[in-house]
Amino acid sequence: MADPLPQGAVIGILGGGQLGRMLALAAARLGLRCHIYDPTPGCPAAQVSDLATHAAFDDVDALRDFAKQVDVVTYEFENIPTASLDAIEAIAPIRPGRTALATSQDRLTEKAFLNGCGLKTAPFAQVDDLDGLNAAITRIGTPAILKTRRLGYDGKGQARLSDPADAENVLDAMHGAPAILEGFVPFSHEVSVIAARDPGGSVAAFDPGENVHQDGILRTTTVPARLTAAQRTDAVLIAANILNTLDYIGVIGVELFVTENGLIVNEFAPRVHNSGHWTQNGCVIDQFEQHIRAIAGWPLGDGKRHSNVEMTNLIGDGIAAIPKLAGENAGLHLYGKAEARPGRKMGHVNRIIGTVQ
Amino acid sequence: MADPLPQGAVIGILGGGQLGRMLALAAARLGLRCHIYDPTPGCPAAQVSDLATHAAFDDVDALRDFAKQVDVVTYEFENIPTASLDAIEAIAPIRPGRTALATSQDRLTEKAFLNGCGLKTAPFAQVDDLDGLNAAITRIGTPAILKTRRLGYDGKGQARLSDPADAENVLDAMHGAPAILEGFVPFSHEVSVIAARDPGGSVAAFDPGENVHQDGILRTTTVPARLTAAQRTDAVLIAANILNTLDYIGVIGVELFVTENGLIVNEFAPRVHNSGHWTQNGCVIDQFEQHIRAIAGWPLGDGKRHSNVEMTNLIGDGIAAIPKLAGENAGLHLYGKAEARPGRKMGHVNRIIGTVQ
């Protein structure tokens, strides 16, 4: 795939949730079509695409058929079975590539990779059993957090360890899954950088946003983040370091802790990221279009910000506020989910809080 | 339809071209679904919607089935057969309503309506035959333009009359269709106002844009337009006058000539308008979303402009410039049309030419 994808080319998207939906809308702006692969008919992304396959993520035959009908495959979530990726990759390119996926799918691999890039992380240790956990506690201390190595998101698969005596209980909460103990890092706030890299190796980063979480779920991202000029540069260099080391194609989201000793990498996601939704109303080219441009071999936009934005997630019943929010002339982005369940991301609002000169 | 349409409600769109496509993308941002009605499978709008009916615009049975599956019907073009509108309206509301459509479908009715609103137009006269044309020439003079009363767009169905001796030839060019003779108005430039009205009667207008045509097709719209503060206000008042008189719901595009004697109304289109495409990158809420909000009974956005924009249509082979344009960090909007024919609108580019303080 050396040439840019032409008008009408088809992008395959694994996962039909809100990220897939907004990727499909961005692809549409560029005259590209999307084929959504998701088990659920009527899922948010399939609503905005005329091409969809509804089958399980481990249905290798369906995945092969899907791969034959598209020009490139991307994904909105990381936990795709290896056999499924193998089946697709034999037919169509997957972007971002396997290395990025494999690295981010496992918290232990990810942290080791980041340290290998020369980047700072929280102290961590592999935990396979109680002996391992006790050894990790001795080295890292408490408080700390025990996390499953795989399949965690939005605060799930995590347990806080305040006292070494709680080790056994906290380990039980992992239900036998391989785990990692992470030390606490004293930080003042969390920021994230959304950046993109194209097949030719060009990198473009959006300005870092400042994130506020509640109950393990992102609530708001505000841009610009509280950072010194040096920290701002450092954040972008960190993202570029990761992108280049992984020979990455597409958009990445990198979460960083701001500490007295500089920026510490929390984790990265090899995809568009909730903390980058502000770009839809803060930039001419948003993170979704940037991702599509990268994987389609188009030139990246430069990611320049024209407005300051506060992004607020609408979670569960938060969607009841829509009529009021709609009157505020804020950028409203709703995901077409009929049922508002507690903790479910239903949409988000981008409030313009200033213009960039 | 007193309450705002809920998440997942379905908007029916007659016409599946680029305007329908961009309406569908805007509806998607608000969590609404679209059902596209267009004879051509794979048309631009159907590519971004999971619901589509492909049948003729005079297929009353298909239109009835379509109307039963949607909550409200809107359209991207004006020349819908009356019987088709009757069939739909018996089942689902049509927005904007029939009066607006009937008025704008006929240039003679439209001009008479505008004068009835107290608005200035070019001098005009009904022309049904050669005697009528000669009488019209006597009254209006030359140069003038003879236009078919119905079905003209992008400069089609028009002939310039420079000399009274040409009357017969020019009339022949109408192929017997009922016509209207319009006098020339000396104007310095053309502007247009895009405005919206909701079911409660609230009106919101975008800033006027300045239009440049070539070969009868819009080439560029630049915002802000060259207008005095008084003209700017007048332009918005003209649009509001038309909207209120028609008890209109949705977005309207009003073309105005700037003359030494003030603003003269050229024509209006009861739909989103090519000269409003700049709003996609100049405003938080663009003309497409504003139209969807209005017809769905949602609160209108205020239409505030955050950036100055020059919109350029990509016509025919103009699409070959995409790789270069993509590198400019301009808002690129492509319509998914595989084949670039001469004169065919393939997409448009919104260049940011300044920030509004």
XYZ file of C-alpha atoms in Angstrom:
714
model
C 0.000 0.000 0.000
C 2.460 2.615 -1.196
C -0.041 5.045 -2.756
C -2.710 6.982 -0.862
C -6.037 5.138 -0.880
C -8.277 6.575 -3.634
C -11.842 7.907 -3.337
C -14.217 5.071 -2.512
C -11.561 2.791 -0.995
C -12.806 0.783 1.994
C -11.428 0.919 5.513
C -12.239 -2.060 7.718
C -12.830 -1.240 11.373
C -12.785 -3.922 14.067
C -15.239 -2.792 16.727
C -18.435 -0.823 16.186
C -18.618 1.369 19.289
C -18.292 5.134 19.497
C -14.633 5.226 18.459
C -15.420 3.162 15.362
C -18.369 5.461 14.697
C -16.311 8.630 14.849
C -13.573 7.040 12.724
C -16.223 6.179 10.136
C -17.561 9.745 10.147
C -14.026 11.088 9.619
C -13.384 8.623 6.798
C -16.618 9.774 5.172
C -15.362 13.369 5.114
C -12.430 12.141 3.044
C -14.602 10.266 0.551
C -13.590 6.861 1.940
C -16.018 4.071 2.851
C -15.986 1.965 5.992
C -16.832 -1.656 6.648
C -17.647 -2.236 10.316
C -16.918 -5.592 11.957
C -18.813 -6.031 15.208
C -20.985 -8.787 16.702
C -23.914 -6.434 17.373
C -26.284 -5.358 14.577
C -27.210 -1.683 14.906
C -24.033 -0.903 16.875
C -23.026 2.797 16.850
C -20.530 2.540 13.972
C -22.705 0.347 11.753
C -25.417 3.021 11.903
C -23.179 5.337 9.896
C -21.797 2.818 7.384
C -23.473 0.904 4.603
C -21.043 -1.988 4.912
C -21.056 -4.156 8.028
C -20.278 -7.710 9.135
C -21.883 -8.877 12.344
C -19.925 -11.836 13.679
C -17.797 -12.761 16.680
C -14.230 -11.421 16.968
C -12.922 -15.009 16.941
C -14.919 -16.122 13.884
C -11.947 -16.653 11.591
C -14.027 -17.404 8.492
C -16.040 -14.198 8.882
C -12.843 -12.245 9.526
C -11.295 -13.618 6.326
C -14.371 -12.608 4.296
C -14.230 -9.173 5.902
C -10.528 -8.753 5.140
C -11.108 -9.593 1.476
C -13.590 -6.722 1.144
C -11.412 -3.940 2.551
C -8.174 -2.120 1.657
C -6.789 -1.745 5.178
C -7.910 -2.847 8.648
C -7.826 -0.793 11.827
C -9.457 -1.260 15.245
C -11.074 0.656 18.045
C -10.015 -1.661 20.888
C -6.854 -3.568 21.710
C -8.006 -6.969 22.885
C -8.354 -8.734 19.572
C -7.463 -12.453 19.653
C -4.100 -13.293 18.087
C -5.574 -15.939 15.778
C -8.012 -13.334 14.445
C -5.189 -10.931 13.692
C -3.274 -13.704 11.927
C -6.271 -14.472 9.714
C -6.721 -10.826 8.743
C -3.061 -10.066 8.230
C -2.709 -12.849 5.679
C -5.125 -10.854 3.490
C -5.065 -7.129 4.392
C -2.648 -4.845 6.241
C -3.472 -4.055 9.888
C -2.678 -0.517 11.041
C -1.398 0.233 13.647
C 0.681 -2.940 13.390
C 0.970 -6.090 15.491
C 3.906 -4.914 17.590
C 1.958 -1.946 18.941
C -1.009 -4.168 19.728
C 1.036 -6.885 21.410
C 2.904 -4.312 23.471
C -0.164 -2.486 24.710
C -2.237 -5.611 25.327
C -0.043 -6.572 28.278
C 0.713 -4.033 31.004
C 3.964 -5.780 31.894
C 5.225 -5.866 28.303
C 4.124 -2.255 27.891
C 5.987 -0.968 30.952
C 9.126 -2.891 30.012
C 8.903 -1.490 26.487
C 8.543 2.065 27.780
C 11.575 1.702 30.053
C 13.421 0.267 27.056
C 12.620 3.501 25.187
C 14.337 5.402 28.006
C 10.989 6.624 29.349
C 10.036 6.800 33.004
C 7.145 4.731 34.381
C 5.846 3.921 37.842
C 7.855 1.139 39.539
C 6.336 -2.225 38.654
C 6.782 -5.951 39.161
C 5.345 -9.102 37.637
C 2.915 -10.958 39.937
C 1.977 -14.570 39.189
C 1.235 -15.795 42.711
C 1.222 -14.777 46.378
C 4.967 -15.247 46.782
C 5.519 -13.014 43.793
C 3.140 -10.425 45.167
C 4.879 -10.385 48.537
C 8.255 -10.004 46.852
C 6.842 -7.164 44.743
C 5.471 -5.435 47.838
C 8.864 -5.668 49.510
C 10.472 -3.961 46.538
C 7.787 -1.402 45.619
C 6.094 -0.771 48.977
C 2.523 0.302 49.652
C 0.228 1.875 48.703
C 0.318 0.216 45.297
C -2.136 -1.069 42.708
C -2.459 -4.635 41.546
C -3.755 -4.883 37.967
C -4.422 -7.766 35.622
C -1.822 -7.714 32.877
C -4.477 -7.955 30.166
C -8.059 -6.904 29.397
C -8.457 -4.047 31.873
C -10.158 -0.760 30.968
C -11.981 2.077 32.700
C -10.671 0.978 36.118
C -11.792 -2.654 35.763
C -9.404 -5.483 36.766
C -7.659 -3.270 39.321
C -7.415 -3.381 43.127
C -5.702 -1.000 45.490
C -3.265 -2.445 48.022
C -2.934 -0.182 51.061
C -1.341 -2.594 53.506
C 0.947 -5.611 52.908
C -1.440 -7.666 55.063
C -4.114 -7.307 52.354
C -1.967 -9.086 49.771
C -3.967 -12.321 49.666
C -7.380 -10.604 49.395
C -6.211 -8.274 46.679
C -4.660 -11.136 44.735
C -7.967 -13.044 44.943
C -9.663 -10.105 43.214
C -7.574 -10.880 40.101
C -9.310 -14.286 39.797
C -6.019 -16.021 39.021
C -5.138 -13.793 36.045
C -1.457 -12.878 35.571
C -0.951 -9.503 37.231
C 1.391 -6.584 37.698
C 1.963 -4.556 40.857
C 2.430 -0.854 40.188
C 3.788 1.585 42.742
C 2.015 4.868 43.374
C 3.583 7.897 41.764
C 2.919 11.205 43.500
C 1.631 13.369 40.668
C -0.159 16.685 40.514
C -2.317 15.917 37.473
C -2.619 13.683 34.438
C -2.226 14.820 30.850
C -2.352 12.958 27.593
C -0.870 13.465 24.170
C -2.590 12.333 21.017
C -0.123 11.931 18.171
C -0.025 10.341 14.738
C 2.603 8.830 12.481
C 2.226 8.123 8.780
C 3.794 5.324 6.708
C 6.631 7.651 5.688
C 7.566 8.284 9.327
C 6.165 11.824 9.663
C 4.797 12.565 13.131
C 2.170 15.146 14.111
C 1.002 15.744 17.680
C -1.978 17.569 19.106
C -1.493 19.796 22.128
C -1.621 17.844 25.417
C -4.933 17.780 27.277
C -5.440 17.614 31.027
C -7.588 14.726 32.202
C -9.852 14.325 35.230
C -11.087 10.832 36.090
C -13.843 9.761 38.442
C -14.554 6.152 39.444
C -11.846 5.102 36.989
C -13.624 6.705 34.022
C -12.462 9.826 32.172
C -14.808 12.710 32.953
C -13.170 15.779 31.407
C -10.213 16.736 29.230
C -9.222 20.403 29.129
C -6.938 21.988 26.565
C -4.496 23.606 27.064
C -3.228 21.482 29.962
C -1.322 23.036 32.848
C 2.226 22.398 31.654
C 5.431 24.395 31.355
C 6.771 24.969 27.862
C 9.473 22.384 28.576
C 6.924 19.808 29.745
C 4.817 20.469 26.676
C 7.775 19.749 24.433
C 8.716 16.722 26.503
C 5.203 15.288 26.182
C 5.386 15.465 22.403
C 8.894 13.982 22.331
C 7.722 11.065 24.481
C 4.882 10.313 22.085
C 7.216 10.580 19.075
C 9.720 8.259 20.771
C 7.033 5.586 21.228
C 5.669 6.027 17.695
C 9.084 5.780 16.068
C 10.253 2.844 18.181
C 7.118 0.893 17.241
C 7.374 1.946 13.545
C 3.784 2.938 14.162
C 1.108 3.947 11.608
C -1.972 5.742 12.950
C -2.990 7.685 16.034
C -1.793 6.843 19.534
C -2.972 8.114 22.915
C -0.274 8.444 25.592
C -1.249 9.130 29.227
C 1.314 10.963 31.334
C 1.581 11.845 35.023
C 2.947 15.298 35.806
C 5.342 14.928 38.750
C 8.056 16.948 40.452
C 10.538 14.743 38.630
C 9.088 15.311 35.203
C 6.603 13.365 33.106
C 5.973 9.703 33.901
C 4.272 7.516 31.293
C 1.153 5.798 32.653
C 0.139 3.865 29.549
C -0.572 4.183 25.858
C -3.475 3.080 23.702
C -2.750 2.113 20.066
C -5.850 3.889 18.773
C -7.845 7.090 18.950
C -8.442 7.992 22.570
C -11.260 9.470 24.633
C -8.904 12.227 25.817
C -8.506 13.320 22.176
C -12.195 13.970 21.516
C -11.639 17.714 22.114
C -9.829 17.876 18.755
C -13.211 17.605 16.968
C -13.972 21.194 17.935
C -10.496 22.523 18.653
C -8.700 21.708 15.395
C -9.410 21.747 11.667
C -8.338 18.105 11.468
C -9.318 15.972 14.466
C -7.779 12.791 15.878
C -10.217 10.585 13.950
C -9.380 12.126 10.587
C -5.688 12.116 11.479
C -5.904 8.369 12.137
C -7.728 7.729 8.860
C -5.211 9.873 6.967
C -2.310 7.924 8.486
C -3.653 4.433 7.804
C -4.852 5.459 4.317
C -1.416 6.809 3.400
C -2.647 10.412 3.089
C -0.598 13.388 4.315
C -1.187 14.149 8.013
C -2.692 17.467 9.076
C -0.458 19.506 11.351
C -2.811 19.245 14.336
C -2.815 22.976 15.068
C -5.355 24.055 17.710
C -7.665 27.001 16.916
C -9.743 26.901 20.098
C -9.382 25.987 23.744
C -11.812 23.242 24.670
C -13.217 21.463 27.700
C -14.466 17.991 26.760
C -16.970 16.391 29.143
C -18.101 12.790 28.793
C -21.835 12.128 29.056
C -22.022 8.970 31.100
C -25.182 6.952 31.762
C -28.014 9.278 32.683
C -25.822 12.276 31.864
C -27.499 12.107 28.481
C -30.671 13.510 30.075
C -28.893 16.884 29.982
C -28.898 16.939 26.178
C -31.638 19.512 25.620
C -29.843 21.947 27.919
C -26.422 21.192 26.445
C -27.744 21.547 22.921
C -28.693 25.128 23.713
C -25.139 26.065 24.714
C -23.662 26.170 21.216
C -21.149 23.575 22.328
C -20.012 20.753 20.092
C -22.288 17.851 20.940
C -21.303 14.328 19.924
C -23.749 11.520 20.665
C -23.207 7.877 19.919
C -26.674 6.656 18.933
C -26.950 4.297 21.909
C -30.634 3.869 22.662
C -30.236 2.677 26.257
C -28.464 4.748 28.933
C -26.899 2.300 31.403
C -24.894 3.411 34.470
C -21.237 3.961 33.540
C -21.969 3.716 29.815
C -20.405 6.414 27.648
C -23.341 7.919 25.735
C -21.674 10.943 24.185
C -19.515 13.941 24.949
C -19.664 17.723 24.807
C -16.857 20.011 23.628
C -17.261 23.441 25.171
C -15.238 26.221 23.546
C -13.478 28.056 26.372
C -11.328 30.404 24.339
C -9.803 31.169 20.990
C -6.144 30.641 20.158
C -4.521 33.793 18.740
C -43.910 16.308 16.720
C -43.844 18.597 19.731
C -40.919 16.999 21.611
C -37.327 16.874 20.390
C -36.609 13.625 18.534
C -34.893 11.152 20.896
C -31.619 9.293 20.407
C -31.978 6.748 17.616
C -34.894 8.508 15.901
C -34.781 8.305 12.107
C -34.599 11.218 9.698
C -35.686 10.492 6.143
C -33.720 12.330 3.457
C -34.992 12.631 -0.114
C -31.922 12.721 -2.314
C -28.627 10.961 -1.715
C -26.065 13.409 -3.097
C -23.454 15.392 -1.206
C -25.963 17.555 0.656
C -27.814 14.455 1.874
C -24.461 12.936 2.812
C -23.383 15.910 4.909
C -26.837 16.102 6.526
C -26.508 12.428 7.443
C -23.050 12.991 8.952
C -24.425 15.873 11.031
C -27.401 13.799 12.192
C -24.958 11.074 13.236
C -23.119 13.510 15.519
C -26.424 14.044 17.326
C -27.114 10.325 17.771
C -29.858 10.326 15.127
C -30.140 7.829 12.272
C -30.844 8.590 8.633
C -32.792 6.746 5.973
C -31.723 7.830 2.489
C -34.197 7.757 -0.400
C -32.449 7.906 -3.770
C -32.708 5.914 -7.007
C -28.978 5.142 -7.104
C -27.456 2.401 -4.914
C -24.103 3.489 -3.485
C -24.979 7.191 -3.815
C -22.911 9.507 -1.587
C -25.442 9.714 1.278
C -26.280 6.000 1.334
C -22.582 5.259 1.880
C -22.830 6.834 5.339
C -26.216 5.436 6.406
C -27.302 1.904 7.204
C -30.882 2.605 6.073
C -31.615 3.304 2.412
C -34.407 2.910 -0.136
C -33.378 2.906 -3.772
C -36.422 3.766 -5.894
C -37.618 6.520 -8.220
C -38.793 9.856 -6.795
C -42.237 9.242 -8.314
C -42.628 5.697 -6.958
C -45.497 6.431 -4.607
C -45.580 2.953 -3.041
C -41.873 3.070 -2.226
C -42.257 6.604 -0.854
C -45.085 5.462 1.439
C -42.982 2.566 2.775
C -40.120 4.985 3.328
C -42.334 7.488 5.151
C -43.571 4.785 7.522
C -40.004 4.027 8.626
C -38.949 7.569 9.529
C -39.882 10.254 12.077
C -39.537 13.283 9.820
C -38.705 13.819 6.138
C -36.399 16.437 4.678
C -34.809 16.836 1.232
C -31.625 17.966 -0.456
C -33.220 19.233 -3.681
C -36.376 21.153 -4.502
C -37.834 19.459 -7.563
C -39.787 16.692 -5.896
C -43.051 15.785 -7.691
C -46.190 17.062 -5.961
C -47.829 13.620 -5.877
C -44.759 12.266 -4.099
C -44.961 14.981 -1.470
C -48.667 14.234 -0.981
C -47.951 10.549 -0.407
C -45.259 11.292 2.167
C -47.121 14.021 3.986
C -50.079 11.725 4.676
C -47.697 9.672 6.837
C -44.778 11.799 8.078
C -44.108 15.538 8.441
C -42.032 17.199 5.695
C -39.633 19.915 6.848
C -39.205 22.555 5.477
C -42.899 22.546 4.572
C -44.786 22.522 1.307
C -45.205 26.297 1.004
C -41.463 26.864 0.953
C -41.006 24.154 -1.643
C -43.828 25.363 -3.883
C -42.554 28.937 -3.687
C -38.963 28.130 -4.536
C -39.785 25.598 -7.258
C -41.053 28.353 -9.552
C -38.929 31.449 -10.205
C -42.014 33.542 -10.965
C -43.854 32.536 -7.778
C -40.623 33.058 -5.839
C -40.021 36.597 -7.123
C -43.656 37.571 -6.539
C -43.445 36.133 -3.010
C -40.259 38.092 -2.269
C -41.814 41.359 -3.469
C -44.838 40.511 -1.312
C -42.480 40.322 1.692
C -41.406 43.883 0.880
C -38.044 42.672 -0.450
C -36.337 43.985 -3.558
C -35.664 41.731 -6.555
C -34.492 42.260 -10.110
C -37.331 43.417 -12.385
C -39.064 40.392 -13.871
C -41.937 39.387 -16.162
C -43.749 36.181 -16.984
C -42.948 34.827 -20.471
C -45.185 32.177 -22.046
C -44.665 32.986 -25.716
C -42.910 35.347 -28.134
C -45.506 38.116 -27.693
C -45.043 37.890 -23.947
C -41.272 37.996 -24.336
C -41.411 41.078 -26.563
C -43.723 42.821 -24.090
C -41.346 41.891 -21.276
C -38.363 43.258 -23.201
C -40.210 46.537 -23.755
C -40.774 46.858 -20.031
C -37.473 45.523 -18.669
C -35.045 46.343 -21.477
C -31.843 44.547 -22.395
C -29.512 43.060 -21.438
C -31.698 40.600 -19.567
C -31.786 36.867 -18.812
C -34.499 34.476 -19.850
C -34.857 31.526 -17.462
C -37.171 28.544 -17.293
C -39.528 29.005 -14.340
C -38.775 25.520 -13.017
C -35.980 22.945 -12.817
C -32.972 25.189 -13.393
C -29.774 24.876 -11.373
C -26.080 25.679 -11.753
C -26.789 27.972 -14.712
C -28.821 25.431 -16.675
C -32.099 26.511 -18.355
C -30.881 30.098 -18.752
C -30.076 32.244 -21.795
C -28.748 35.772 -21.955
C -30.652 38.280 -24.093
C -28.375 41.106 -25.250
C -30.471 42.526 -28.061
C -34.271 42.583 -28.579
C -33.683 41.107 -32.044
C -32.494 37.869 -30.390
C -35.863 37.281 -28.699
C -36.966 34.373 -30.873
C -33.643 32.493 -30.669
C -33.422 32.917 -26.923
C -37.010 31.775 -26.468
C -36.270 28.644 -28.531
C -33.547 27.761 -26.038
C -36.255 27.292 -23.402
C -37.719 24.408 -25.446
C -41.268 25.637 -24.835
C -41.022 25.655 -21.047
C -42.783 28.480 -19.160
C -40.185 31.182 -18.557
C -39.397 34.401 -16.750
C -37.421 37.363 -18.064
C -35.187 38.944 -15.437
C -33.585 42.350 -15.831
C -29.900 42.812 -15.082
C -29.106 44.408 -11.753
C -25.805 46.252 -11.600
C -24.192 44.707 -8.537
C -20.677 44.760 -7.152
C -20.713 41.233 -5.709
C -22.975 38.440 -4.525
C -23.352 37.332 -0.922
C -25.523 34.710 0.693
C -26.994 34.220 4.115
C -27.597 30.801 5.600
C -30.204 30.931 8.346
C -32.356 28.512 10.302
C -35.719 28.583 12.016
C -36.979 26.054 14.548
C -40.583 24.904 15.161
C -40.942 27.452 17.964
C -40.070 30.318 15.623
C -36.514 31.004 16.840
C -34.187 32.143 14.074
C -30.386 31.857 13.922
C -28.254 33.139 11.051
C -24.665 32.505 10.053
C -22.514 35.407 8.927
C -22.982 36.207 5.216
C -20.462 34.739 2.796
C -19.254 36.261 -0.461
C -19.710 34.069 -3.528
C -17.775 33.831 -6.776
C -19.322 31.871 -9.648
C -17.749 30.630 -12.843
C -19.685 29.088 -15.759
C -22.794 29.325 -13.603
C -21.315 27.150 -10.835
C -20.262 28.371 -7.395
C -16.465 28.319 -7.129
C -15.663 30.016 -3.827
C -17.399 31.450 -0.767
C -15.363 33.700 1.506
C -16.326 34.717 5.043
C -16.535 37.450 6.136
C -18.105 38.998 3.028
C -17.377 42.594 2.025
C -20.393 44.289 3.623
C -21.003 47.326 5.783
C -22.352 46.713 9.272
C -25.751 47.950 8.072
C -25.729 45.597 5.082
C -24.742 42.720 7.339
C -27.737 43.396 9.563
C -29.982 43.868 6.564
C -28.933 40.524 5.111
C -29.921 38.722 8.295
C -33.231 40.601 8.510
C -34.055 39.635 4.921
C -33.474 35.964 5.695
C -35.556 36.200 8.886
C -38.372 37.913 6.966
C -38.516 35.044 4.462
C -38.294 32.369 7.185
C -41.057 33.897 9.277
C -43.371 34.598 6.332
C -43.079 30.964 5.224
C -43.461 29.654 8.834
C -40.321 27.778 7.890
C -38.602 24.922 9.755
C -35.003 24.145 8.790
C -32.098 25.864 7.048
C -32.527 28.228 4.111
C -29.954 29.706 1.742
C -30.668 33.235 0.476
C -28.581 34.737 -2.342
C -28.268 38.519 -2.387
C -26.779 41.031 -4.806
C -24.906 43.939 -3.254
C -25.879 47.100 -5.172
C -25.632 50.859 -4.742
C -29.291 50.768 -3.761
C -28.896 48.121 -1.087
C -29.338 44.358 -1.111
C -31.416 42.735 -3.846
C -32.652 39.180 -3.371
C -31.601 36.879 -6.202
C -33.212 33.646 -5.003
C -33.517 31.317 -2.058
C -33.098 27.562 -1.688
C -35.229 25.751 0.922
C -32.340 23.579 2.057
C -28.714 23.594 3.080
C -26.704 25.450 0.481
C -23.317 25.126 -1.171
C -22.448 28.665 -0.038
C -22.874 27.503 3.596
C -20.267 24.750 3.465
C -17.711 27.080 5.081
C -19.626 26.691 8.382
C -18.195 23.175 8.765
C -14.832 24.664 9.669
C -15.832 28.171 10.737
C -18.429 27.409 13.415
C -18.954 24.945 16.258
C -22.353 24.050 14.788
C -22.489 23.987 10.991
C -25.396 24.488 8.580
C -26.005 20.740 8.305
C -26.308 20.242 12.060
C -28.393 23.409 12.334
C -30.835 21.968 9.764
C -31.039 18.636 11.582
C -31.550 20.411 14.926
C -34.382 22.490 13.454
C -36.280 19.637 11.798
C -35.728 17.369 14.831
C -37.122 19.990 17.207
C -33.805 20.468 19.017
C -32.568 23.898 20.146
C -30.659 25.745 17.408
C -27.022 26.650 17.901
C -26.290 30.370 17.726
C -24.202 30.102 14.554
C -21.264 32.085 15.915
C -18.186 32.092 13.684
C -14.798 31.253 15.235
C -12.720 31.362 12.076
C -12.632 33.156 8.752
C -12.869 30.681 5.904
C -12.473 30.482 2.145
C -14.493 27.580 0.737
C -13.459 26.302 -2.704
C -15.477 23.732 -4.619
C -13.557 20.862 -6.174
C -15.193 20.433 -9.551
C -14.519 17.602 -11.984
C -10.797 16.993 -12.262
C -10.196 19.455 -9.432
C -10.183 16.379 -7.239
C -6.761 15.517 -8.649
C -5.416 18.214 -6.330
C -6.383 16.226 -3.227
C -2.932 15.045 -2.172
C -1.648 18.624 -2.269
C -4.747 20.028 -0.542
C -4.601 17.355 2.136
C -1.178 18.633 3.127
C -2.433 22.167 3.773
C -4.245 21.463 7.046
C -7.423 22.766 5.456
C -10.802 21.191 6.075
C -11.257 18.716 3.251
C -14.734 17.382 2.478
C -15.050 14.769 -0.247
C -18.257 13.199 -1.413
C -17.266 9.621 -2.197
C -17.993 9.970 -5.913
C -15.805 7.486 -7.732
C -15.970 9.137 -11.152
C -14.868 12.747 -11.743
C -16.974 14.126 -14.623
C -16.576 17.688 -15.975
C -18.695 20.121 -13.942
C -19.431 17.511 -11.255
C -19.006 18.695 -7.672
C -16.597 16.184 -6.128
C -15.838 17.885 -2.822
C -14.783 21.173 -1.287
C -11.967 22.613 0.770
C -12.361 25.040 3.675
C -9.185 27.058 4.132
C -8.847 28.865 7.452
C -7.830 32.434 6.619
C -8.002 33.958 10.088
C -9.298 33.623 13.605
C -12.204 35.653 14.982
C -11.275 37.448 18.202
